[in-house]
XYZ file of C-alpha atoms in Angstrom:
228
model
C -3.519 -19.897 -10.830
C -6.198 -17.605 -9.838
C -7.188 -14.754 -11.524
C -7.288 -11.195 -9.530
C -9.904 -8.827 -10.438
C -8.557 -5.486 -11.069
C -10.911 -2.429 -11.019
C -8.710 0.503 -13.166
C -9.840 4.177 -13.190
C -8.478 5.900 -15.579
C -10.166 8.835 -18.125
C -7.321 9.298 -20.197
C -8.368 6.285 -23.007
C -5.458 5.318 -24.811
C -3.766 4.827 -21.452
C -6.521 3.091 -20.077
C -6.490 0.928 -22.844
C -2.656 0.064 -23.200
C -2.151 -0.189 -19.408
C -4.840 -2.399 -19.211
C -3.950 -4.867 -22.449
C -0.277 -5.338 -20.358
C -2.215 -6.359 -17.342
C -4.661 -8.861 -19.351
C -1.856 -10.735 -21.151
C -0.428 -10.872 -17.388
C -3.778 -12.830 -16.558
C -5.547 -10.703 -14.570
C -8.945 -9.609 -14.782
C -9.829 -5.817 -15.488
C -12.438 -3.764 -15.539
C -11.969 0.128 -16.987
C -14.358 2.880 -15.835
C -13.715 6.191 -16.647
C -15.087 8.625 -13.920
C -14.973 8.569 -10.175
C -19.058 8.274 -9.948
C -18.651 5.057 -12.094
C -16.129 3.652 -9.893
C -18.042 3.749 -7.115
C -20.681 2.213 -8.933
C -18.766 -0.789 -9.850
C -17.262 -1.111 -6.251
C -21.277 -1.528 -5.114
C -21.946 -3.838 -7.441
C -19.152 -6.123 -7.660
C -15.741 -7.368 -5.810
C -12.645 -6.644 -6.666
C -9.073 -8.054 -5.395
C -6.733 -4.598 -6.347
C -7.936 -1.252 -7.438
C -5.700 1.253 -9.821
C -7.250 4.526 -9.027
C -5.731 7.693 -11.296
C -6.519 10.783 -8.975
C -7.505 13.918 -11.732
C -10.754 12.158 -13.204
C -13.918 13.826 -13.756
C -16.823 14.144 -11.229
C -14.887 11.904 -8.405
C -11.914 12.209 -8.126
C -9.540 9.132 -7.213
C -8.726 10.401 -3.703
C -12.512 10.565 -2.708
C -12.939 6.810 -3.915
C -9.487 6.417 -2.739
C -11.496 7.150 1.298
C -14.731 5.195 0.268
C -12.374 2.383 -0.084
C -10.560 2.796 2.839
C -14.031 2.849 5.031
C -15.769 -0.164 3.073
C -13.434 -2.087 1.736
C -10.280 -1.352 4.045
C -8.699 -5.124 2.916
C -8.814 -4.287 -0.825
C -5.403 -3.365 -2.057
C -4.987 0.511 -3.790
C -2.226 1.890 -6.219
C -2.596 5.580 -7.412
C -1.596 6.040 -10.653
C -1.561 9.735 -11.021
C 0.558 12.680 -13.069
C 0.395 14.479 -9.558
C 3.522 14.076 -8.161
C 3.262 16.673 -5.243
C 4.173 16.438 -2.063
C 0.812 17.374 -0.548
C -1.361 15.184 -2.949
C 0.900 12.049 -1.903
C 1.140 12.620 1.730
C -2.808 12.858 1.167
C -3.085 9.926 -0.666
C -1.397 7.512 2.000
C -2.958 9.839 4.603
C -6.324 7.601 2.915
C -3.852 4.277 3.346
C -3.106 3.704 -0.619
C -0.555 0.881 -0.741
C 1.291 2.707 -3.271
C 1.780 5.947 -5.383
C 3.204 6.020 -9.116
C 3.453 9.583 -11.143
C 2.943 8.921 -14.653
C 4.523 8.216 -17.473
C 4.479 4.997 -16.178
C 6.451 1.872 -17.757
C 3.905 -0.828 -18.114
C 5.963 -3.222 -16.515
C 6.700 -1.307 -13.546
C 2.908 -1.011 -12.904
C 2.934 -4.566 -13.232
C 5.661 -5.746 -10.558
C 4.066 -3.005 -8.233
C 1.003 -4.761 -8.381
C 2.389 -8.167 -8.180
C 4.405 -7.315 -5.414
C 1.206 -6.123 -2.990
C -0.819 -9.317 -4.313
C 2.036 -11.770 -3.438
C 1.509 -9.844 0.102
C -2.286 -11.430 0.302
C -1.274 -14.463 -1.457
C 1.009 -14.979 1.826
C -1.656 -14.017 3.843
C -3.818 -16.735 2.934
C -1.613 -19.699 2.431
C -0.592 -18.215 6.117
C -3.381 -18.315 7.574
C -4.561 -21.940 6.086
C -1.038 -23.524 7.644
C -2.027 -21.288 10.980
C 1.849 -20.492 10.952
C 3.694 -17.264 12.415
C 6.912 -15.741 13.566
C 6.066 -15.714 17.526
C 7.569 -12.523 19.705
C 6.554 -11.278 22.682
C 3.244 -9.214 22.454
C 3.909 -8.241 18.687
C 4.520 -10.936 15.891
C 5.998 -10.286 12.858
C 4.624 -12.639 9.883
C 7.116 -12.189 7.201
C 5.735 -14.654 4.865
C 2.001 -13.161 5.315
C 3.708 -9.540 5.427
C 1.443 -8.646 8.540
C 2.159 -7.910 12.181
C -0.166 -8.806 14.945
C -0.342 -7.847 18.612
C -1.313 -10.786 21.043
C -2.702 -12.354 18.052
C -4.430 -9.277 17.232
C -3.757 -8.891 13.371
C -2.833 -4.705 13.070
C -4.059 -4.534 9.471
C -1.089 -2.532 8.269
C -0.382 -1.543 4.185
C 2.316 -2.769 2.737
C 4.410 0.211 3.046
C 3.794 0.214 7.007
C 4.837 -2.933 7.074
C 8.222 -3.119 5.593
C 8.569 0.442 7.696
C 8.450 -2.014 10.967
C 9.896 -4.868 9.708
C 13.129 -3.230 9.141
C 13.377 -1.472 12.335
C 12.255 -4.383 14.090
C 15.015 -6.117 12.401
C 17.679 -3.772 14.008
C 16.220 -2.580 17.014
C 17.621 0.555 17.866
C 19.631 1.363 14.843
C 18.659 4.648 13.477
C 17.148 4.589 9.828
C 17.407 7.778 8.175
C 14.022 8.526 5.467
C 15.944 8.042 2.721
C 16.937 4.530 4.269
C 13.508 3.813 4.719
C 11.825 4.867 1.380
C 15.113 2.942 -0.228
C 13.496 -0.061 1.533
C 10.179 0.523 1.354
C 9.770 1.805 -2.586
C 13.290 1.472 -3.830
C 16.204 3.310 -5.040
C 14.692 4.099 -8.384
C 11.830 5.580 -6.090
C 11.658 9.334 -5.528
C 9.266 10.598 -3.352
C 9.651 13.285 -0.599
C 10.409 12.213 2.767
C 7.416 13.683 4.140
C 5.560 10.418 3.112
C 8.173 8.286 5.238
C 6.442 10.563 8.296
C 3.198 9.410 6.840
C 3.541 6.188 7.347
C 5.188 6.328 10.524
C 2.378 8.251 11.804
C -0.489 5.896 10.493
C 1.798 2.802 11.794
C 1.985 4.461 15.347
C -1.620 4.556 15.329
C -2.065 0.896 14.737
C 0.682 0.157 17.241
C -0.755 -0.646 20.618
C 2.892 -0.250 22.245
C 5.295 2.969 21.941
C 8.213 1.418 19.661
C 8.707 3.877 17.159
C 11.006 7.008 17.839
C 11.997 9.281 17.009
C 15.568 10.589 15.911
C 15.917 14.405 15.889
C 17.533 15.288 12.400
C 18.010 11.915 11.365
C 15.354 9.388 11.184
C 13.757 6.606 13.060
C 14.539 3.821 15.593
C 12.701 0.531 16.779
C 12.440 1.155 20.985
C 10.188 0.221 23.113
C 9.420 2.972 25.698
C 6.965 2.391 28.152
């Protein structure tokens, strides 16, 4: 079994230290640092499969290594565990392409399956990509096992979130899908987020698509369509 590195910023100690003892006996490998400048550091120096990035740390914060991630090491996997659960700071935070947001108090094992849910993503990737397997459609491919889509062959580097956004409208093309729908899919029905960070995604996702398939549903939500 191989052992992801985890690099977890967190100031707050104790919950440093618990949070991180739940994802050792899991068998990953973690490495605490307790300011943003540190972070950074460590992301220089050495390689990381999955970053836990809490947003209100001292010097950096989390968002600002949250973008120096996003430009250097856009394949590296990002959950922010923060107490800000704002609407602004979250629609921010996926604005910078984190994979995920959790508001703290946090249940250890939640963190956990959120974080083993976005790895088994990149484990699929790989075992994809070594049996050179996909789901063929015309112009854009859908690689459910992988979770990535790919435009005449053209992999669109989506986050997990976009993803599941277009695989389930793809699924039912032209079925409306209200927000709620979507973040139901996307996060779950224990998730509760505004639905301004469904918009998020949609936006980021339409700038990765090369083809005009998302619309838009006045008042309700979103539809698969191509439109030329």
């Amino acid at each position: 079994m191989q052992e992801y590195r985890i690099l977890f910023l967190e100031d707050e100690e104790m919950i440093r230290e618990v949070l991180a003892e739940y994802l050792k006996i899991a068998g990953y490998q973690v490495t605490q640092v307790g300011d943003g400048q540190t972070a950074l550091e460590t992301l220089q120096q050495e390689t990381f499969d999955f970053a836990i990035l809490d947003i209100m740390v001292p010097g950096i914060t989390g968002l600002e290594v949250l973008e120096y991630i996003s430009i250097h090491h856009p394949e590296l996997p990002v959950v922010m565990l923060t107490a800000l659960g704002d609407e602004q700071t979250q629609v921010e935070a996926f604005n910078r392409y984190a994979d995920d947001y959790i508001i703290k108090p946090v249940s250890p094992i939640i963190l956990l399956k959120r974080v083993e849910t976005i790895l088994r993503r990149g484990h699929h990737l790989a075992s994809s990509q070594e049996r050179g397997t996909s789901k063929q459609q015309t112009g854009l491919q859908i690689d459910e096992l992988a979770f990535r889509a790919l435009y005449n062959e053209r992999d669109l580097e989506l986050t997990l979130s976009e993803f599941l956004i277009l695989q389930v409208l793809l699924q039912h093309p032209k079925q409306v899908f209200s927000r709620n729908q979507l973040i139901d899919h996307v996060f779950g029905t224990d998730y509760i987020c505004s639905d301004r960070v469904i918009d998020t995604h949609v936006k980021n996702l339409r700038k990765k698509l090369p083809i005009n398939c998302i619309q838009t549903v006045i008042g309700v939500g979103y539809r698969y369509e191509v439109v030329n």
